Coordinates of C-alpha atoms (C1' of nucleotides) in Angstrom, one line a residue:
Chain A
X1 CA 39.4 -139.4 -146.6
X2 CA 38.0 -142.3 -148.2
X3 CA 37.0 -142.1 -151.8
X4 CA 36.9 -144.7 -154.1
X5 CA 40.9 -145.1 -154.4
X6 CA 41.0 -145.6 -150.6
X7 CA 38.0 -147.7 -149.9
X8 CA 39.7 -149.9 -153.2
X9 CA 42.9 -150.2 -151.5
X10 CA 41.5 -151.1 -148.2
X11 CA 39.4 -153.8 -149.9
X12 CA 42.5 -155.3 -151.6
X13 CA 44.5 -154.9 -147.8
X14 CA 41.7 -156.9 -146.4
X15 CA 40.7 -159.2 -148.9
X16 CA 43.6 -161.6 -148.6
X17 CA 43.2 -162.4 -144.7
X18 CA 38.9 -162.5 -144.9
X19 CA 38.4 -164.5 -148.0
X20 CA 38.4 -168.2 -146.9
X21 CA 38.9 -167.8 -143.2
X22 CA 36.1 -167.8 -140.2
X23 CA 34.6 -165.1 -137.9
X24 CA 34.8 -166.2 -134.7
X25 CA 34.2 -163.0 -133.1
X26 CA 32.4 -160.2 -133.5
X27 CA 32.4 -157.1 -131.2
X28 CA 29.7 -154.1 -130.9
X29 CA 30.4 -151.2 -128.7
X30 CA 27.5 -149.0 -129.8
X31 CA 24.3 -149.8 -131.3
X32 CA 23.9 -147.0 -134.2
X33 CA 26.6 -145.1 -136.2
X34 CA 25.2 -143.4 -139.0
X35 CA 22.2 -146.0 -139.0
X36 CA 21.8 -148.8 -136.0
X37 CA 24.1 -151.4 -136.1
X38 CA 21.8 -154.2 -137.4
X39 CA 23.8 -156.6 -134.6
X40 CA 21.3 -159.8 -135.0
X41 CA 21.1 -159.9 -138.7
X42 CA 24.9 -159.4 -138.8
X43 CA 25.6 -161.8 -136.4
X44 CA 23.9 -164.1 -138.2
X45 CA 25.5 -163.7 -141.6
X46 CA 28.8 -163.9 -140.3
X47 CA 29.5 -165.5 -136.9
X48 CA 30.8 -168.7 -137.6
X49 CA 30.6 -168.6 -140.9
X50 CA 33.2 -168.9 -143.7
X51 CA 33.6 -165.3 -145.9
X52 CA 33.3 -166.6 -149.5
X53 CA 34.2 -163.2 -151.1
X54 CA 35.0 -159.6 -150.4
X55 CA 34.2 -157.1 -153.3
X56 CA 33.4 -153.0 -153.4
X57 CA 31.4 -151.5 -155.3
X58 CA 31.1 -147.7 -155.2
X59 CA 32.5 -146.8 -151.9
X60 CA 30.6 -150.0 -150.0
X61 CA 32.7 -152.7 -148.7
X62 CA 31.1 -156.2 -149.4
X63 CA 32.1 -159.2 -147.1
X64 CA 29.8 -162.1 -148.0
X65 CA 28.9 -165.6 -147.1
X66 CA 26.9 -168.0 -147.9
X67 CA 24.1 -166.4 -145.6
X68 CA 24.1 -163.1 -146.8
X69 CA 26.6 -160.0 -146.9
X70 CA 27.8 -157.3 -144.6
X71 CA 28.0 -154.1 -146.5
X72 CA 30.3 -151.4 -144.9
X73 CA 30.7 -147.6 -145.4
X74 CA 33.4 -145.4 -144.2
X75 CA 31.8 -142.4 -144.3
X76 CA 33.8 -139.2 -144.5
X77 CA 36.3 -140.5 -141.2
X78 CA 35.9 -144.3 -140.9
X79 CA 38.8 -147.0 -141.4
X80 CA 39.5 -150.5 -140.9
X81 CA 42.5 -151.2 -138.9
X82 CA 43.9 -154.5 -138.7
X83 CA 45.1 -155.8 -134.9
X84 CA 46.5 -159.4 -133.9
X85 CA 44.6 -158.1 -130.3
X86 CA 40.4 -158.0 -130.0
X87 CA 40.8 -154.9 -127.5
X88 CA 40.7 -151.8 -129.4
X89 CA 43.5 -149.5 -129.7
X90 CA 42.4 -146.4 -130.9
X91 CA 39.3 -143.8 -129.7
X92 CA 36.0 -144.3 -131.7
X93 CA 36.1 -148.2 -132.5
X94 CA 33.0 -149.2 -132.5
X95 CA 33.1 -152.8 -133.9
X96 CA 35.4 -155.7 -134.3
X97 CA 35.3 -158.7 -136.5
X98 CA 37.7 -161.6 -135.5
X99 CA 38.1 -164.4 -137.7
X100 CA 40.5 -167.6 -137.9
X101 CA 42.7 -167.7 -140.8
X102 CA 43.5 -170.9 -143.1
X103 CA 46.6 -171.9 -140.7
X104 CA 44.3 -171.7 -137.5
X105 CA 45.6 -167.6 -136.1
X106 CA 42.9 -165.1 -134.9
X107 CA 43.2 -162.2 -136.3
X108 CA 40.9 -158.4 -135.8
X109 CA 39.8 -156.0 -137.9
X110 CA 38.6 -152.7 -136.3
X111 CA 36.1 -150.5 -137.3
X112 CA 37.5 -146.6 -136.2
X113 CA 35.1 -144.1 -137.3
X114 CA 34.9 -140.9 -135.0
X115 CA 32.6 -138.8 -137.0
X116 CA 30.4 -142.1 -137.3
X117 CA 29.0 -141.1 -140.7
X118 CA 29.6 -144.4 -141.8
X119 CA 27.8 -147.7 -141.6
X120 CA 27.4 -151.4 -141.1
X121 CA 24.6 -152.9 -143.2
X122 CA 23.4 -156.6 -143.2
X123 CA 21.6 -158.0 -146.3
X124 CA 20.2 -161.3 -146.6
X125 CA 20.8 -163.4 -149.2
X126 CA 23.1 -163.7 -152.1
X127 CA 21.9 -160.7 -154.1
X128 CA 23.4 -157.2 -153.4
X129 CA 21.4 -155.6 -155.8
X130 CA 18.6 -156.3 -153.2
X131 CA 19.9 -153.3 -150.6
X132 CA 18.7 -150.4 -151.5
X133 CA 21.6 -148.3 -151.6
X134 CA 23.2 -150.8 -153.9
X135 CA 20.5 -150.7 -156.4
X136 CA 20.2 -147.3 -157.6
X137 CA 24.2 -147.2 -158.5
X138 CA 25.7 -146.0 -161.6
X139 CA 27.8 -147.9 -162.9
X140 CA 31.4 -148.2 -162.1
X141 CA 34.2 -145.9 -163.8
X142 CA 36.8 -148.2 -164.4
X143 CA 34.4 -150.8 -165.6
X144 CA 32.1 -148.5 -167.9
X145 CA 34.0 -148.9 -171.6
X146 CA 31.4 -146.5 -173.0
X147 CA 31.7 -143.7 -169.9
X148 CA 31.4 -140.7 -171.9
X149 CA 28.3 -141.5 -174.1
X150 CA 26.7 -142.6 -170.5
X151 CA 27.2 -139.1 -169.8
X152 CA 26.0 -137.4 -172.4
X153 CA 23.1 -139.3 -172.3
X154 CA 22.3 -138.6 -168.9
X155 CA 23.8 -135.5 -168.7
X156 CA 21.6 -134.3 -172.2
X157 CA 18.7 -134.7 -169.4
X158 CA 19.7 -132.6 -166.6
X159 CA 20.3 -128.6 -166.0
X160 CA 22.8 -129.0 -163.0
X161 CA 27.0 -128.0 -162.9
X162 CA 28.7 -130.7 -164.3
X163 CA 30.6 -131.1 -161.3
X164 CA 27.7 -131.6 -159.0
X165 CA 26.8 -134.2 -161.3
X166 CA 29.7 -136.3 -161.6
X167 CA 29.5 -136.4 -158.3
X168 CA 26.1 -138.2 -158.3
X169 CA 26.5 -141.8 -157.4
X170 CA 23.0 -142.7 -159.8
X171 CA 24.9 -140.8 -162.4
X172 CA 28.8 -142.6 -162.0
X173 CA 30.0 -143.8 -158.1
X174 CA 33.1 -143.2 -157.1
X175 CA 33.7 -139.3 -157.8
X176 CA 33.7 -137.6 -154.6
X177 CA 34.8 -134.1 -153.7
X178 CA 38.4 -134.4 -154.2
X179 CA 38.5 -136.1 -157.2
X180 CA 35.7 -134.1 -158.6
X181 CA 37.8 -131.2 -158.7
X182 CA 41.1 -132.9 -159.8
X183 CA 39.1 -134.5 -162.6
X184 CA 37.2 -131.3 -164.3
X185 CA 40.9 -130.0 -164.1
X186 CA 42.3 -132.5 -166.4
X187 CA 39.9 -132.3 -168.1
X188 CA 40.0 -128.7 -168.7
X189 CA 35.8 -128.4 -168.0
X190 CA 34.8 -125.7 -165.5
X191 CA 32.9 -127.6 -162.5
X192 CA 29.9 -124.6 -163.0
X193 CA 29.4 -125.6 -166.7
X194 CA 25.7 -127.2 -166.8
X195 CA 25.3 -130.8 -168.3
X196 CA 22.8 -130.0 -170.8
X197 CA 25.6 -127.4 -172.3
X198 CA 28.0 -130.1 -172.8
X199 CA 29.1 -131.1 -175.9
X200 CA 30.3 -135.0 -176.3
X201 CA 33.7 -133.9 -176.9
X202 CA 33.8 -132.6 -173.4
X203 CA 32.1 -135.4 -171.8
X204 CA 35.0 -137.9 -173.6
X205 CA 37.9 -135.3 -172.2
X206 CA 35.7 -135.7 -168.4
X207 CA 35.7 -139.5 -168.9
X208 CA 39.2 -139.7 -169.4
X209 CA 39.7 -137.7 -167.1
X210 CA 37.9 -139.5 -164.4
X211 CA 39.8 -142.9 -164.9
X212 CA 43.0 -141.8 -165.2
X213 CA 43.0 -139.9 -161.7
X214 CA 41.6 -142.7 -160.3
X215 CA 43.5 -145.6 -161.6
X216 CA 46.5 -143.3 -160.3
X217 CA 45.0 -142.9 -156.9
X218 CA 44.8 -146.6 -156.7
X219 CA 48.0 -147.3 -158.1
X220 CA 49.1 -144.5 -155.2
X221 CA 47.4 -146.2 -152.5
X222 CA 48.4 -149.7 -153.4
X223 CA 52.0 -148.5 -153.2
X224 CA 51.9 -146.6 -150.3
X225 CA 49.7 -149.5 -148.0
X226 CA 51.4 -152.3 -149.8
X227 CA 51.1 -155.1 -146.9
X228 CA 48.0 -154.3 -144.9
X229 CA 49.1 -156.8 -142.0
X230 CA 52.4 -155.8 -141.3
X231 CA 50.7 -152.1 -141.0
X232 CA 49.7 -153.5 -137.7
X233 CA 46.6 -150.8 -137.1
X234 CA 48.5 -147.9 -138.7
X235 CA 46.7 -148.2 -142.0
X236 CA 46.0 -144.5 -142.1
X237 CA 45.2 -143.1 -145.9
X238 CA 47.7 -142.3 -148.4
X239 CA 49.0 -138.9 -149.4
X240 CA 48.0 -138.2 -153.0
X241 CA 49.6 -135.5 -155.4
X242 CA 46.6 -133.1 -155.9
X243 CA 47.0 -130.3 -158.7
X244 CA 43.3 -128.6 -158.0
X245 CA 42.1 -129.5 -154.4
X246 CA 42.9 -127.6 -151.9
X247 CA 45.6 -125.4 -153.6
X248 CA 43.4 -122.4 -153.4
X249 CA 45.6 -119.5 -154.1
X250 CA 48.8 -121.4 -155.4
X251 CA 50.2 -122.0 -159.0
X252 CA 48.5 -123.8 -161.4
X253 CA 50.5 -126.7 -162.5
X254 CA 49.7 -125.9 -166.1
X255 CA 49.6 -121.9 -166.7
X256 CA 50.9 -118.9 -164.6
X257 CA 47.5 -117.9 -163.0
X258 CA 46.0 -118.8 -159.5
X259 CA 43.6 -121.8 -158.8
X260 CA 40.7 -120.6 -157.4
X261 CA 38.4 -121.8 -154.8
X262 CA 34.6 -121.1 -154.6
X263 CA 31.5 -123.5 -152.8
X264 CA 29.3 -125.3 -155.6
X265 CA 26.2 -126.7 -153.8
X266 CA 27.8 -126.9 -150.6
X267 CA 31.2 -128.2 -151.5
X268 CA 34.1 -126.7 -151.8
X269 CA 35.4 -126.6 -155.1
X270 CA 38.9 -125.8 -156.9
X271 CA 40.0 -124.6 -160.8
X272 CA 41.9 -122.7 -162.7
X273 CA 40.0 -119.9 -165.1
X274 CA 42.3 -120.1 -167.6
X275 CA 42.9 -123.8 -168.3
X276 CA 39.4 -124.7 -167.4
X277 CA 36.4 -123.8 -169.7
Chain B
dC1 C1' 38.1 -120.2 -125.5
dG2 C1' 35.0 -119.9 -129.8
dT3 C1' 34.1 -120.3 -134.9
dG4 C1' 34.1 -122.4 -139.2
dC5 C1' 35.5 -125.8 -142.0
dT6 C1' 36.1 -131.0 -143.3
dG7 C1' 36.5 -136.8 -147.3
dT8 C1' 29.4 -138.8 -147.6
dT9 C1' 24.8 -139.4 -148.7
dG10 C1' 19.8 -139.9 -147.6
dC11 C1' 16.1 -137.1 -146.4
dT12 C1' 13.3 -133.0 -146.7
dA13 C1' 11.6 -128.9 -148.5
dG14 C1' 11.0 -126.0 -152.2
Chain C
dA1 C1' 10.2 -134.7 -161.3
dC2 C1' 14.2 -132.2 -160.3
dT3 C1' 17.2 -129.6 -157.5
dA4 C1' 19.2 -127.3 -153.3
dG5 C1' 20.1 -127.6 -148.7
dC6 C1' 20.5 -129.9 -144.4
dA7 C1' 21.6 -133.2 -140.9
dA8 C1' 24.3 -136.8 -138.5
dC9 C1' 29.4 -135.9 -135.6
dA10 C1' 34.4 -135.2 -133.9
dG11 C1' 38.5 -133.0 -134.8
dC12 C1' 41.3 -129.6 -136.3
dA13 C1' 43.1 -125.0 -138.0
dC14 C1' 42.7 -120.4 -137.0

DNA sequence: CGTGCTGTTGCTAG
DNA sequence: ACTAGCAACAGCAC
């Protein structure tokens, strides 16, 4: 279930080992997952080369050196599992990148994705901006100090459910279905109320909102997968304490009515009608 | 056994 | 231009 929270952590858990060390391997065993595996551009931003610094931004995993920058999405089932072995352990891995750390060890990382909705980009160069997924980003919630007027502003423009639109990575990256839902319930915003009906008072409670589940997901995540290498390839994702999501039918955590469940373009979304307006 | 649902996001059709 | 809906896929709950 990666979201930002999860693809954050797992950047931290794999920073540490990649940042100064070498690839020295690198392992295909299938040319496309979401898009084909660009294997000669890849191969030659990072075999043999040192990784100078690993970064996310949105959900996209940078690795970069001084040739370019591999950019990695997990898509809805993808994770990086760290092995001391190159042979892979686990169904659906369908890339490896070895490297030798600082005191001369090989260690693997393992790509495991088995819905394959994820990705492995390659980009030139020593500007992310350039890839085109990367350029058309919002800007990041926990960097954005004026969040809520970025919003408004945006959202003053639009005629679409508030929660669609947080979820729109031109908008703000990082909000995905989960923490859509536990968001607008903190919040205390309905996920059908349209953007252009907002007031700014709203969009302040929404930005709040927004960063505080996250930073808590985080905080979650970095507890929960605290040393990434001693995990040894069980790196699975961390449980987080959901009051909206997926509690269709149960108590609300704040009143005595039900949390509700209905789709909103295509996803499925939860509430409460009477803390939420 | 089906059947329907699932964390993402770019593309296509309206 | 803006928005809604779909596709890519495996796994799992029912």
């Amino acid at each position: 279930m990666p979201e930002l929270p999860e693809v954050e952590t797992l950047k931290n858990g794999i920073k540490p080992a990649l940042e100064g060390s070498t690839v020295t391997y690198l392992k295909f065993y299938r040319d496309n997952l979401r898009f084909e595996i660009p294997k000669i551009f890849l191969k030659k931003i990072l075999l043999g080369e040192k990784v100078t610094d690993v970064s996310r931004r949105s959900k996209y995993i940078l690795i970069k050196t001084k040739v370019g920058y591999a950019i990695i999405h997990l898509g809805m089932t993808g994770n990086v599992l760290y092995q001391k072995d190159k042979k892979p352990s686990k169904k659906h891995t369908h890339f490896v990148i070895g490297i030798e750390n600082r005191s001369g060890e090989k260690e693997y990382f393992h790509y495991v994705d088995p819905r394959r909705f994820g990705f492995i980009d390659a980009l030139m160069g020593d500007e992310v901006t350039d890839h085109p997924m990367i350029e058309r980003l919002g800007p990041e919630p926990l960097e954005e100090k004026n969040l809520a007027k970025h919003l408004y502003k945006k959202g003053l423009k639009k005629k679409i459910a508030i929660k669609k639109f947080i979820m729109d990575a031109s908008i703000v990256v990082g909000v995905g279905n989960i923490y859509a839902s536990e968001s607008l319930f903190d919040a205390g915003v309905l996920p059908t109320r349209l953007t252009c009906d907002l007031e700014l008072k709203e969009y302040q409670a929404i930005s709040r909102s927004i960063k505080k589940i996250l930073k808590r997901a985080i905080k979650a995540g970095g507890t929960t997968l605290q040393d990434f290498k001693n995990l040894q390839g069980e790196s699975g994702y961390f449980e987080i304490s959901l009051k909206a999501y997926g509690r269709e039918g149960k108590k609300c955590s704040n009143c005595k009515h039900i949390i509700s469940k209905t789709t909103l373009s295509g996803r499925s979304t939860f509430f409460c009608k009477n803390c939420q307006v």
